[in-house]
Amino acid sequence: MSTLIDRYLLREFLPPFALNLVFFTFVFLMTRILEITNMVVNYRIGLGAVALMLVYATPRFLEFVVPMSVMMAILLTLLRLSGDNEIVALKAGGISVYRLLLPVMTFALIGCLITLLITLWAAPRGRLALKGLVAQATRATDLSLVLKERTFNDAFDGVMLFVSRIDPGTRELRDVFIEDRRHRPLKIAIVAPRGRLVAEAGNNAYHLELFGGTVHRVDLAGRTADTIGFESYEVALKVKPSRAAVAAPPSEDEMGFAELGRWIDSLPPDDQRYFSARLAWHQKLAIPAACLCLGFMALPLGIQSRTARRSFGLGLGLASFLAYYLLLSAGKILGEAGYLTPVVGMWLPNAVSAAFGFWLMARAARERPVQWRLWPMR
């Protein structure tokens, strides 16, 4: 009998879990649409690259979506069973509230293992792959194709470039203005009616060929200024490191679990990066454990009321996860500031969720449900 109930509950958890997983993943991905649209417009990347970006970005969101979906699946399923009086029937048949913990925590444990795989392996690899794809897209794109008319362009290190008009056929630049800040204390401004941006092969650099313009130089230290005319002039340009295809070391979020551990061991304890790395290390474990804590809390929440609507369950679940996320964010901020240890900062939300779940479970077992105050619905 008990095994049959376990299998029944596990089957009932799956449809709302899948629905919540798809819905919340879609919502989180929509937050990246503006950034991806900007990449499409500025770098003219293809649909294949866009699809890869979405795939690589998905594990980052699944870290939070899976625990949320686990909690919502348990909560909505138990609310439905309570509304259909199935929980009452189970209690009448001798099945206690504590006996329901087995299928609930089994489902939460599966979610925990999935999230652990994401935080330790999929998410770091996804972030690194996305970083490489963006670097490849920017490196492969000729900046002369993405310069915008009447827009200040700061893609180059120490140089601000403004182009009034770009010939659509020849890509010749018209009415060019350059502010060169690379020769301090000199301030150099270059104005030319015509120009052309030429890419240099292999080193992520460009040079700008200008024709028939003037160079204005101001020496702030010597308080002197001069103007020089030219028939042709060439300005060397180097793409900013953020745009360059320079191999930057991976960030803490891009490191695997073992790699992050070695990085922590190499840092002195008084280094600010040490606390940040320790927080990231504990976060990789604390977020998967949230599946267990939130799933446990969802059990007594789901059987609290037999008259609660699904909309109530959805709101209650979202409010619970929002409270968890706010605690997690606060713990991270306080941990980075040194007010909390990394262990406390990252594991406090789980401890609070579990403690709240134990309190609710004790009340549910004694048939003393919490009376939730809701706005009256007409």
XYZ file of C-alpha atoms in Angstrom:
378
model
C 0.000 0.000 0.000
C 2.705 2.469 1.011
C 4.810 1.655 -2.044
C 1.789 2.267 -4.254
C 1.241 5.663 -2.625
C 4.914 6.546 -3.094
C 4.789 5.728 -6.798
C 1.512 7.620 -7.171
C 2.886 10.780 -5.566
C 6.111 10.639 -7.567
C 4.093 10.391 -10.791
C 1.907 13.296 -9.696
C 4.960 15.478 -9.046
C 6.278 15.136 -12.596
C 3.715 17.154 -14.655
C 3.838 20.326 -12.494
C 7.619 19.988 -12.242
C 8.002 19.863 -16.024
C 5.559 22.731 -16.498
C 7.315 24.933 -13.942
C 10.725 24.001 -15.326
C 9.793 25.067 -18.858
C 7.939 28.191 -17.732
C 10.601 29.576 -15.386
C 13.434 28.689 -17.770
C 11.643 30.641 -20.490
C 11.145 33.594 -18.131
C 14.816 33.649 -17.157
C 15.951 33.327 -20.772
C 13.813 36.322 -21.698
C 16.050 38.422 -19.461
C 18.905 37.744 -21.899
C 16.966 38.607 -25.044
C 18.018 42.269 -25.015
C 21.682 41.327 -24.706
C 21.416 38.730 -27.475
C 19.510 41.158 -29.698
C 22.318 43.651 -29.201
C 24.811 40.981 -30.296
C 22.750 40.208 -33.399
C 22.484 43.873 -34.378
C 26.051 44.896 -33.573
C 27.971 41.785 -34.623
C 25.540 40.273 -37.101
C 25.795 36.800 -35.621
C 23.718 34.032 -37.173
C 20.795 32.062 -35.810
C 23.069 29.127 -35.035
C 25.211 31.273 -32.744
C 22.081 32.693 -31.099
C 20.807 29.169 -30.413
C 24.179 28.212 -28.916
C 24.112 31.300 -26.692
C 20.715 30.274 -25.351
C 21.921 26.707 -24.763
C 25.074 27.875 -22.960
C 23.103 30.374 -20.839
C 20.471 27.842 -19.756
C 22.500 25.998 -17.040
C 23.110 29.308 -15.299
C 19.366 29.741 -14.827
C 18.664 26.086 -14.091
C 20.689 26.425 -10.880
C 17.715 28.297 -9.448
C 14.927 27.032 -11.685
C 15.278 23.377 -10.637
C 14.958 24.041 -6.865
C 12.058 26.396 -7.563
C 10.349 23.817 -9.778
C 10.852 21.043 -7.212
C 9.224 23.127 -4.498
C 6.368 24.267 -6.744
C 5.692 20.719 -7.968
C 5.409 19.369 -4.421
C 3.366 22.330 -3.224
C 0.872 22.363 -6.101
C 0.448 18.584 -6.063
C -0.266 18.463 -2.344
C -2.605 21.447 -2.562
C -4.579 19.596 -5.233
C -4.656 16.408 -3.173
C -5.791 18.382 -0.126
C -8.494 20.087 -2.153
C -9.738 16.691 -3.384
C -9.699 15.349 0.208
C -7.138 12.712 -0.780
C -4.881 13.726 2.112
C -7.816 13.199 4.494
C -8.391 9.762 2.945
C -4.738 8.854 3.425
C -4.855 9.902 7.065
C -8.028 7.879 7.540
C -6.200 4.897 6.078
C -3.466 5.184 8.684
C -0.930 7.110 6.584
C 0.628 9.825 8.732
C 1.980 13.140 7.522
C 5.493 11.956 8.316
C 5.034 8.935 6.029
C 4.548 11.348 3.111
C 8.105 12.535 3.653
C 9.506 9.500 1.816
C 8.150 10.290 -1.681
C 8.522 14.038 -1.136
C 12.159 13.851 -0.051
C 12.926 11.243 -2.726
C 11.700 13.659 -5.368
C 13.606 16.513 -3.703
C 16.763 14.377 -3.591
C 16.521 13.720 -7.334
C 16.214 17.467 -7.879
C 19.188 18.011 -5.567
C 21.381 15.635 -7.579
C 20.338 17.270 -10.857
C 21.116 20.727 -9.477
C 24.428 19.491 -8.096
C 25.391 18.282 -11.567
C 24.461 21.707 -12.927
C 26.374 23.767 -10.349
C 29.503 21.603 -10.370
C 29.753 20.827 -14.078
C 27.158 22.225 -16.494
C 26.986 25.844 -15.308
C 30.782 26.489 -15.272
C 31.174 24.874 -18.685
C 28.211 26.825 -20.032
C 29.615 30.127 -18.795
C 33.036 29.397 -20.301
C 31.516 28.309 -23.603
C 29.330 31.424 -23.735
C 32.327 33.623 -22.976
C 34.303 31.963 -25.765
C 31.427 32.243 -28.223
C 31.014 35.970 -27.539
C 34.763 36.516 -27.913
C 34.755 34.570 -31.172
C 31.818 36.594 -32.510
C 33.462 39.917 -31.690
C 36.824 38.790 -33.019
C 35.384 37.540 -36.294
C 33.384 40.703 -36.877
C 34.936 43.559 -38.825
C 34.229 46.635 -36.732
C 33.978 48.706 -39.879
C 30.739 46.812 -40.540
C 29.215 47.684 -37.174
C 30.195 51.327 -36.753
C 27.109 53.463 -36.407
C 26.586 56.887 -37.876
C 26.396 59.884 -35.523
C 27.314 57.718 -32.546
C 30.341 57.948 -30.264
C 32.155 54.611 -30.465
C 34.395 53.630 -27.530
C 35.319 50.124 -28.681
C 38.975 51.138 -28.973
C 41.413 51.512 -26.098
C 41.970 55.191 -25.227
C 40.211 56.483 -28.342
C 36.736 57.888 -28.905
C 35.557 57.757 -32.531
C 32.654 59.635 -34.085
C 31.550 59.235 -37.711
C 28.907 61.490 -39.202
C 28.161 59.297 -42.217
C 29.242 55.959 -43.673
C 29.059 55.276 -47.394
C 26.975 52.076 -47.653
C 28.793 50.901 -50.780
C 32.475 51.656 -50.149
C 32.282 51.768 -46.301
C 34.180 55.053 -46.485
C 33.830 57.184 -43.371
C 32.739 60.804 -43.756
C 33.295 63.686 -41.310
C 35.393 61.772 -38.810
C 36.208 63.042 -35.315
C 38.707 61.313 -33.013
C 39.610 62.053 -29.407
C 42.923 60.378 -28.561
C 43.595 60.060 -24.815
C 46.594 57.745 -25.048
C 49.342 60.385 -24.890
C 48.806 62.132 -21.565
C 49.268 64.948 -20.689
C 48.640 65.664 -24.368
C 45.030 65.773 -25.506
C 44.706 65.130 -29.204
C 41.670 65.723 -31.391
C 41.698 64.749 -35.063
C 39.155 65.915 -37.612
C 38.993 64.670 -41.196
C 36.358 64.775 -43.945
C 37.170 61.235 -45.115
C 38.577 58.072 -43.634
C 38.698 54.305 -43.794
C 38.935 51.690 -41.050
C 41.257 48.806 -41.931
C 41.596 45.593 -39.915
C 45.035 44.129 -39.249
C 45.202 40.373 -39.616
C 45.503 38.205 -36.555
C 46.171 40.683 -33.746
C 42.746 42.179 -33.090
C 43.926 45.666 -34.022
C 42.940 48.227 -36.647
C 44.318 51.348 -38.206
C 42.339 54.323 -39.372
C 43.403 56.014 -42.585
C 42.361 59.681 -42.686
C 42.563 62.147 -45.569
C 42.678 65.957 -45.745
C 42.183 66.736 -42.063
C 43.779 68.462 -39.096
C 45.331 67.394 -35.804
C 44.718 69.568 -32.746
C 47.079 68.999 -29.812
C 46.818 70.549 -26.372
C 49.613 70.161 -23.794
C 47.909 70.566 -20.428
C 51.194 70.559 -18.525
C 52.940 73.098 -20.734
C 49.746 75.026 -21.497
C 50.459 75.020 -25.206
C 48.369 74.137 -28.227
C 49.043 73.632 -31.914
C 47.217 72.571 -35.059
C 48.711 70.556 -37.915
C 47.095 69.905 -41.291
C 47.661 66.700 -43.248
C 46.864 65.138 -46.585
C 46.913 61.623 -45.172
C 47.241 60.399 -41.611
C 47.141 56.988 -39.978
C 45.946 56.243 -36.452
C 46.675 52.865 -34.828
C 43.725 51.466 -32.896
C 43.571 48.582 -30.458
C 40.333 46.954 -29.398
C 39.565 47.173 -25.680
C 40.396 44.051 -23.659
C 36.684 43.447 -22.986
C 36.174 43.135 -26.717
C 39.477 41.522 -27.561
C 39.955 37.810 -27.900
C 42.463 37.775 -25.076
C 42.448 34.634 -22.945
C 41.270 35.983 -19.611
C 41.460 33.724 -16.562
C 38.123 32.140 -15.682
C 36.053 33.794 -12.993
C 34.880 31.942 -9.892
C 31.531 31.169 -11.542
C 33.378 29.661 -14.516
C 35.510 27.304 -12.406
C 34.673 23.721 -11.636
C 34.477 22.540 -8.042
C 38.017 21.139 -7.852
C 39.511 24.068 -9.765
C 37.792 26.518 -7.436
C 39.151 24.624 -4.437
C 42.709 24.916 -5.777
C 42.132 28.622 -6.439
C 41.025 29.098 -2.807
C 44.117 27.274 -1.530
C 46.348 29.612 -3.551
C 44.847 32.785 -2.050
C 45.906 34.328 1.267
C 43.058 34.520 3.811
C 43.296 38.311 3.989
C 42.694 38.667 0.245
C 39.227 39.957 -0.687
C 39.089 37.370 -3.469
C 39.443 34.642 -0.837
C 36.043 35.426 0.688
C 34.438 35.741 -2.733
C 35.880 32.382 -3.810
C 34.791 30.688 -0.576
C 31.282 32.042 -1.077
C 31.211 30.679 -4.634
C 32.466 27.293 -3.373
C 29.741 27.002 -0.745
C 27.109 28.303 -3.153
C 27.795 25.388 -5.501
C 26.697 23.076 -2.670
C 24.101 25.202 -0.899
C 21.863 25.779 -3.922
C 21.438 22.030 -4.661
C 20.718 21.464 -0.970
C 17.934 24.034 -1.299
C 15.938 21.377 -3.186
C 15.835 19.316 0.013
C 15.033 22.243 2.314
C 12.418 23.849 0.078
C 10.896 20.481 -0.807
C 10.632 19.616 2.873
C 8.996 22.989 3.586
C 6.548 22.510 0.702
C 5.050 19.367 2.282
C 3.371 21.020 5.297
C 2.602 24.107 3.226
C 0.741 21.971 0.705
C -1.452 20.179 3.223
C -2.246 23.253 5.321
C -5.526 24.110 3.631
C -8.105 22.013 1.835
C -9.786 25.054 0.347
C -6.757 26.863 -1.050
C -6.797 27.494 -4.764
C -3.912 26.782 -7.081
C -3.375 30.503 -7.499
C -2.823 30.668 -3.748
C -0.312 27.847 -3.982
C 1.498 29.564 -6.823
C 1.693 32.817 -4.874
C 2.763 31.035 -1.704
C 5.467 29.111 -3.527
C 6.820 32.183 -5.288
C 6.809 34.141 -2.024
C 8.696 31.332 -0.271
C 11.315 31.113 -2.991
C 11.626 34.903 -3.124
C 12.298 34.935 0.618
C 14.934 32.225 0.129
C 16.582 34.141 -2.727
C 16.612 37.395 -0.738
C 18.277 35.608 2.170
C 20.806 34.079 -0.224
C 21.586 37.467 -1.785
C 21.890 39.095 1.636
C 24.187 36.309 2.802
C 26.398 36.754 -0.242
C 26.611 40.527 0.207
C 27.339 40.268 3.929
C 29.817 37.467 3.293
C 31.734 39.497 0.717
C 31.765 42.429 3.149
C 33.168 40.195 5.886
C 30.192 40.477 8.256
C 29.331 36.790 7.844
C 31.532 33.802 7.237
C 31.042 32.154 3.818
C 29.517 29.096 5.502
C 26.893 31.133 7.357
C 26.227 33.454 4.423
C 25.459 30.648 1.974
C 23.841 28.073 4.264
C 21.685 30.372 6.398
C 18.796 30.412 3.842
C 18.710 26.607 3.861
C 18.761 26.533 7.660
C 15.905 29.047 7.870
C 13.855 27.125 5.288
C 14.424 23.827 7.081
C 13.568 25.320 10.492
C 10.385 26.848 9.100
C 9.547 23.484 7.530
C 10.024 21.646 10.858
C 7.730 24.146 12.581
C 5.049 23.752 9.920
C 5.432 19.961 9.951
C 4.948 19.811 13.711
C 1.765 21.881 13.460
C 0.470 19.793 10.551
C 1.096 16.545 12.458
C -0.896 17.912 15.416
C -3.712 19.025 13.073
C -3.031 22.664 13.893
C -2.568 24.259 10.467
C -1.440 27.850 10.107
C -4.287 30.190 9.246
C -3.000 32.202 6.295
C -4.450 35.688 6.061
C -5.567 36.260 2.468
C -7.234 39.195 0.820
C -10.953 38.445 0.580
C -11.878 37.168 -2.865
C -15.328 37.869 -4.223
